[in-house]
């Protein structure tokens, strides 16, 4: 059972986990999500998972050859199963609780079924950014914010389901969050331990001593240590029912090889940025030429250590303006993935039957931001890191009142080619300033498909809704490849139940 499922990152990881004979190790019985676009994505994936090979109509649609297929007419049985699995409902409401109770009753009537609960209660109230925003709200009281306590619904399901194993995910900010002077994380751990018939809690990081109880920081998984091309640090709590003997605590196998942004984006064709107004090839060419001129004028005040390399990079961009203008803003074309990717990650992302990918379309940018994107990406190429606010020339500085306060030091952040990405969050839906493409010649922010690659969604994973809704889904998800590793680590425990 998948609660607070989002677009299905955790569910994709668990449902893709296979036994040595190739059979599925887990089956999603029900997933709950209350965001309409994410629910549509969830339902589509639940539909597709029923096929050993995805329908040919799906590949044709993703390649842009046809309109959205009428799935209920083409495959009525599979569509009805998907509708029953992926439920549009809000957790914490009485109607949803009754619906879940019906499912749980059916599951518990079958004595041969083992169950595992997965999910991550909404994190906005726990995250550092969310707490900063809340602090600016007049009369805001954390104890009145229901988002702090939605994990209670997770515990309520544990009490009723009494599943063998559970996995709960949340932001690292939960470790330091307090409500009414009490530490949220300690309260969460206590409530999870006492749910149902009681649970023993485990950390997957392998940092806990064999005879010691995990400390809060032990529950943090750093995604870049597990072949995810992103420095995403999240809390994962695993619980095993107290009556089950665990001989070997589940632990994820770390890797010293860091998957980089550049290697992960190989195969996704170059695109030009869009303009927020009057967008066409000729106008884009003029605006980028103007941006180049502005950046060139700002080089007299260059605040890095490798000015010659910066100017050399800028010159290469200038020599490619015309060809970049012709690249277009959108393509479904997909080429081969990088040979440098770990074999298991490459296999997870790839689908040899794909004729194209969805979501590889650039957003529109303000002309004034093009110069900042261009400067920032050239600076990152020359210096190896993204520039801070004080390294922007006054000529390029935005007219933000707080620009020089230190609060917006990384307001324009380039994703560095030779390193894992910074954390992909739902903020990517607001603007692209934190997610500037590492290639200066493209002068743009990441596309939905590129963000999905950094989150390790398979290339055949389609996100429903408009582009903003798609970005929100990608940013809120658990990286599916990390989820699959968790599913694999838990399988010996699950099978021993």
PDB file of C-alpha atoms in Angstrom, residues 167-315:
ATOM      1  CA  UNK A 167       8.984   2.381   4.822  1.00  0.00           C
ATOM      2  CA  UNK A 168       8.345   6.044   5.600  1.00  0.00           C
ATOM      3  CA  UNK A 169      10.203   8.841   3.766  1.00  0.00           C
ATOM      4  CA  UNK A 170      10.501  12.528   4.590  1.00  0.00           C
ATOM      5  CA  UNK A 171      12.773  15.549   4.354  1.00  0.00           C
ATOM      6  CA  UNK A 172      15.904  15.938   6.434  1.00  0.00           C
ATOM      7  CA  UNK A 173      14.374  19.056   7.999  1.00  0.00           C
ATOM      8  CA  UNK A 174      12.121  16.771  10.026  1.00  0.00           C
ATOM      9  CA  UNK A 175      15.125  16.032  12.255  1.00  0.00           C
ATOM     10  CA  UNK A 176      15.259  19.619  13.523  1.00  0.00           C
ATOM     11  CA  UNK A 177      11.573  20.570  13.354  1.00  0.00           C
ATOM     12  CA  UNK A 178       9.735  21.354  16.595  1.00  0.00           C
ATOM     13  CA  UNK A 179       6.088  21.913  17.468  1.00  0.00           C
ATOM     14  CA  UNK A 180       5.146  23.424  20.796  1.00  0.00           C
ATOM     15  CA  UNK A 181       8.764  23.106  21.938  1.00  0.00           C
ATOM     16  CA  UNK A 182       8.822  19.336  21.320  1.00  0.00           C
ATOM     17  CA  UNK A 183      11.043  17.652  18.732  1.00  0.00           C
ATOM     18  CA  UNK A 184       8.886  16.348  15.884  1.00  0.00           C
ATOM     19  CA  UNK A 185      11.212  13.510  14.898  1.00  0.00           C
ATOM     20  CA  UNK A 186      11.365  11.945  18.346  1.00  0.00           C
ATOM     21  CA  UNK A 187       7.589  12.020  18.477  1.00  0.00           C
ATOM     22  CA  UNK A 188       7.331  10.416  15.028  1.00  0.00           C
ATOM     23  CA  UNK A 189       9.731   7.613  15.982  1.00  0.00           C
ATOM     24  CA  UNK A 190       7.835   6.939  19.189  1.00  0.00           C
ATOM     25  CA  UNK A 191       4.466   6.828  17.417  1.00  0.00           C
ATOM     26  CA  UNK A 192       5.795   4.492  14.732  1.00  0.00           C
ATOM     27  CA  UNK A 193       7.343   2.145  17.287  1.00  0.00           C
ATOM     28  CA  UNK A 194       4.055   1.903  19.178  1.00  0.00           C
ATOM     29  CA  UNK A 195       1.770   1.509  16.145  1.00  0.00           C
ATOM     30  CA  UNK A 196      -0.136  -1.725  15.671  1.00  0.00           C
ATOM     31  CA  UNK A 197       1.495  -4.572  17.559  1.00  0.00           C
ATOM     32  CA  UNK A 198       4.732  -2.590  17.818  1.00  0.00           C
ATOM     33  CA  UNK A 199       7.611  -2.141  15.393  1.00  0.00           C
ATOM     34  CA  UNK A 200      11.368  -2.263  15.571  1.00  0.00           C
ATOM     35  CA  UNK A 201      12.898   0.621  13.614  1.00  0.00           C
ATOM     36  CA  UNK A 202      15.894   0.252  11.306  1.00  0.00           C
ATOM     37  CA  UNK A 203      18.216   2.601   9.453  1.00  0.00           C
ATOM     38  CA  UNK A 204      19.241   1.666   5.906  1.00  0.00           C
ATOM     39  CA  UNK A 205      22.451   3.712   5.959  1.00  0.00           C
ATOM     40  CA  UNK A 206      24.570   1.079   7.712  1.00  0.00           C
ATOM     41  CA  UNK A 207      25.924   3.659  10.161  1.00  0.00           C
ATOM     42  CA  UNK A 208      24.211   2.139  13.190  1.00  0.00           C
ATOM     43  CA  UNK A 209      26.233  -0.129  15.452  1.00  0.00           C
ATOM     44  CA  UNK A 210      25.076  -3.761  15.628  1.00  0.00           C
ATOM     45  CA  UNK A 211      23.897  -3.461  19.212  1.00  0.00           C
ATOM     46  CA  UNK A 212      22.869   0.191  19.289  1.00  0.00           C
ATOM     47  CA  UNK A 213      19.664   1.992  18.526  1.00  0.00           C
ATOM     48  CA  UNK A 214      19.733   4.283  15.446  1.00  0.00           C
ATOM     49  CA  UNK A 215      20.292   7.962  16.118  1.00  0.00           C
ATOM     50  CA  UNK A 216      18.201  10.471  14.121  1.00  0.00           C
ATOM     51  CA  UNK A 217      21.005  11.163  11.630  1.00  0.00           C
ATOM     52  CA  UNK A 218      21.371   7.413  10.950  1.00  0.00           C
ATOM     53  CA  UNK A 219      18.034   7.497   9.138  1.00  0.00           C
ATOM     54  CA  UNK A 220      19.321   9.922   6.498  1.00  0.00           C
ATOM     55  CA  UNK A 221      20.179   8.450   3.094  1.00  0.00           C
ATOM     56  CA  UNK A 222      22.424  10.479   0.792  1.00  0.00           C
ATOM     57  CA  UNK A 223      21.205   9.587  -2.681  1.00  0.00           C
ATOM     58  CA  UNK A 224      24.523  10.318  -4.406  1.00  0.00           C
ATOM     59  CA  UNK A 225      26.009   7.357  -2.488  1.00  0.00           C
ATOM     60  CA  UNK A 226      23.607   5.000  -4.253  1.00  0.00           C
ATOM     61  CA  UNK A 227      24.127   5.829  -7.957  1.00  0.00           C
ATOM     62  CA  UNK A 228      21.516   8.592  -7.986  1.00  0.00           C
ATOM     63  CA  UNK A 229      22.900  11.654  -9.843  1.00  0.00           C
ATOM     64  CA  UNK A 230      21.671  14.057  -7.188  1.00  0.00           C
ATOM     65  CA  UNK A 231      22.728  15.230  -3.718  1.00  0.00           C
ATOM     66  CA  UNK A 232      19.324  14.475  -2.277  1.00  0.00           C
ATOM     67  CA  UNK A 233      19.413  13.788   1.489  1.00  0.00           C
ATOM     68  CA  UNK A 234      16.202  12.329   2.861  1.00  0.00           C
ATOM     69  CA  UNK A 235      14.997  10.478   5.940  1.00  0.00           C
ATOM     70  CA  UNK A 236      13.956   6.848   5.425  1.00  0.00           C
ATOM     71  CA  UNK A 237      12.547   4.944   8.406  1.00  0.00           C
ATOM     72  CA  UNK A 238      12.084   1.195   8.073  1.00  0.00           C
ATOM     73  CA  UNK A 239       9.910  -0.640  10.559  1.00  0.00           C
ATOM     74  CA  UNK A 240       9.632  -4.409  11.011  1.00  0.00           C
ATOM     75  CA  UNK A 241       6.850  -5.800  13.162  1.00  0.00           C
ATOM     76  CA  UNK A 242       8.101  -6.715  16.636  1.00  0.00           C
ATOM     77  CA  UNK A 243       7.154 -10.402  16.387  1.00  0.00           C
ATOM     78  CA  UNK A 244       9.408 -10.897  13.345  1.00  0.00           C
ATOM     79  CA  UNK A 245      13.016 -11.950  13.931  1.00  0.00           C
ATOM     80  CA  UNK A 246      15.512 -10.000  11.823  1.00  0.00           C
ATOM     81  CA  UNK A 247      18.815 -11.847  11.622  1.00  0.00           C
ATOM     82  CA  UNK A 248      20.501  -9.383   9.256  1.00  0.00           C
ATOM     83  CA  UNK A 249      19.362  -5.746   9.447  1.00  0.00           C
ATOM     84  CA  UNK A 250      18.596  -4.329   5.970  1.00  0.00           C
ATOM     85  CA  UNK A 251      21.336  -2.034   4.655  1.00  0.00           C
ATOM     86  CA  UNK A 252      21.866  -0.370   1.270  1.00  0.00           C
ATOM     87  CA  UNK A 253      25.166  -1.017  -0.504  1.00  0.00           C
ATOM     88  CA  UNK A 254      27.046   2.227  -1.042  1.00  0.00           C
ATOM     89  CA  UNK A 255      29.135   3.037  -4.085  1.00  0.00           C
ATOM     90  CA  UNK A 256      32.131   5.344  -4.402  1.00  0.00           C
ATOM     91  CA  UNK A 257      31.254   6.095  -8.040  1.00  0.00           C
ATOM     92  CA  UNK A 258      29.253   9.322  -8.278  1.00  0.00           C
ATOM     93  CA  UNK A 259      26.933   9.598 -11.276  1.00  0.00           C
ATOM     94  CA  UNK A 260      27.317  13.059 -12.796  1.00  0.00           C
ATOM     95  CA  UNK A 261      24.811  15.423 -14.378  1.00  0.00           C
ATOM     96  CA  UNK A 262      26.636  15.321 -17.707  1.00  0.00           C
ATOM     97  CA  UNK A 263      26.583  11.523 -17.930  1.00  0.00           C
ATOM     98  CA  UNK A 264      22.937  11.355 -16.891  1.00  0.00           C
ATOM     99  CA  UNK A 265      21.777  13.839 -19.541  1.00  0.00           C
ATOM    100  CA  UNK A 266      23.564  12.123 -22.433  1.00  0.00           C
ATOM    101  CA  UNK A 267      21.069  11.175 -25.138  1.00  0.00           C
ATOM    102  CA  UNK A 268      18.715  14.104 -24.608  1.00  0.00           C
ATOM    103  CA  UNK A 269      19.231  16.440 -27.595  1.00  0.00           C
ATOM    104  CA  UNK A 270      20.300  20.052 -27.213  1.00  0.00           C
ATOM    105  CA  UNK A 271      17.528  22.662 -27.229  1.00  0.00           C
ATOM    106  CA  UNK A 272      17.442  26.433 -27.213  1.00  0.00           C
ATOM    107  CA  UNK A 273      15.783  28.318 -24.404  1.00  0.00           C
ATOM    108  CA  UNK A 274      12.374  29.873 -24.893  1.00  0.00           C
ATOM    109  CA  UNK A 275      11.303  33.473 -24.488  1.00  0.00           C
ATOM    110  CA  UNK A 276       8.422  34.442 -22.238  1.00  0.00           C
ATOM    111  CA  UNK A 277       7.114  36.746 -24.999  1.00  0.00           C
ATOM    112  CA  UNK A 278       7.340  36.975 -28.801  1.00  0.00           C
ATOM    113  CA  UNK A 279       9.198  33.702 -29.050  1.00  0.00           C
ATOM    114  CA  UNK A 280      10.624  32.740 -32.431  1.00  0.00           C
ATOM    115  CA  UNK A 281      14.022  31.800 -33.832  1.00  0.00           C
ATOM    116  CA  UNK A 282      14.910  35.316 -35.017  1.00  0.00           C
ATOM    117  CA  UNK A 283      13.862  37.032 -31.778  1.00  0.00           C
ATOM    118  CA  UNK A 284      15.708  34.445 -29.701  1.00  0.00           C
ATOM    119  CA  UNK A 285      18.867  34.994 -31.758  1.00  0.00           C
ATOM    120  CA  UNK A 286      18.673  38.748 -31.129  1.00  0.00           C
ATOM    121  CA  UNK A 287      18.027  38.384 -27.400  1.00  0.00           C
ATOM    122  CA  UNK A 288      20.896  35.949 -26.870  1.00  0.00           C
ATOM    123  CA  UNK A 289      23.180  38.204 -28.916  1.00  0.00           C
ATOM    124  CA  UNK A 290      22.199  41.076 -26.630  1.00  0.00           C
ATOM    125  CA  UNK A 291      22.827  38.858 -23.594  1.00  0.00           C
ATOM    126  CA  UNK A 292      26.268  37.974 -24.937  1.00  0.00           C
ATOM    127  CA  UNK A 293      27.077  41.637 -25.339  1.00  0.00           C
ATOM    128  CA  UNK A 294      25.997  42.361 -21.783  1.00  0.00           C
ATOM    129  CA  UNK A 295      28.059  39.488 -20.362  1.00  0.00           C
ATOM    130  CA  UNK A 296      31.058  40.542 -22.435  1.00  0.00           C
ATOM    131  CA  UNK A 297      30.821  44.077 -21.040  1.00  0.00           C
ATOM    132  CA  UNK A 298      30.681  42.615 -17.546  1.00  0.00           C
ATOM    133  CA  UNK A 299      33.949  40.670 -17.958  1.00  0.00           C
ATOM    134  CA  UNK A 300      35.998  43.728 -16.973  1.00  0.00           C
ATOM    135  CA  UNK A 301      34.663  43.028 -13.487  1.00  0.00           C
ATOM    136  CA  UNK A 302      35.076  39.241 -13.567  1.00  0.00           C
ATOM    137  CA  UNK A 303      35.193  37.855 -10.028  1.00  0.00           C
ATOM    138  CA  UNK A 304      36.553  34.368 -10.552  1.00  0.00           C
ATOM    139  CA  UNK A 305      40.039  32.852 -10.841  1.00  0.00           C
ATOM    140  CA  UNK A 306      39.970  31.711 -14.480  1.00  0.00           C
ATOM    141  CA  UNK A 307      38.968  34.714 -16.561  1.00  0.00           C
ATOM    142  CA  UNK A 308      40.715  33.457 -19.705  1.00  0.00           C
ATOM    143  CA  UNK A 309      38.782  30.181 -19.616  1.00  0.00           C
ATOM    144  CA  UNK A 310      35.556  32.110 -19.003  1.00  0.00           C
ATOM    145  CA  UNK A 311      36.135  34.322 -22.067  1.00  0.00           C
ATOM    146  CA  UNK A 312      37.085  31.286 -24.151  1.00  0.00           C
ATOM    147  CA  UNK A 313      33.801  29.598 -23.190  1.00  0.00           C
ATOM    148  CA  UNK A 314      31.877  32.761 -24.015  1.00  0.00           C
ATOM    149  CA  UNK A 315      33.499  32.908 -27.454  1.00  0.00           C
TER     150      UNK A 315
END
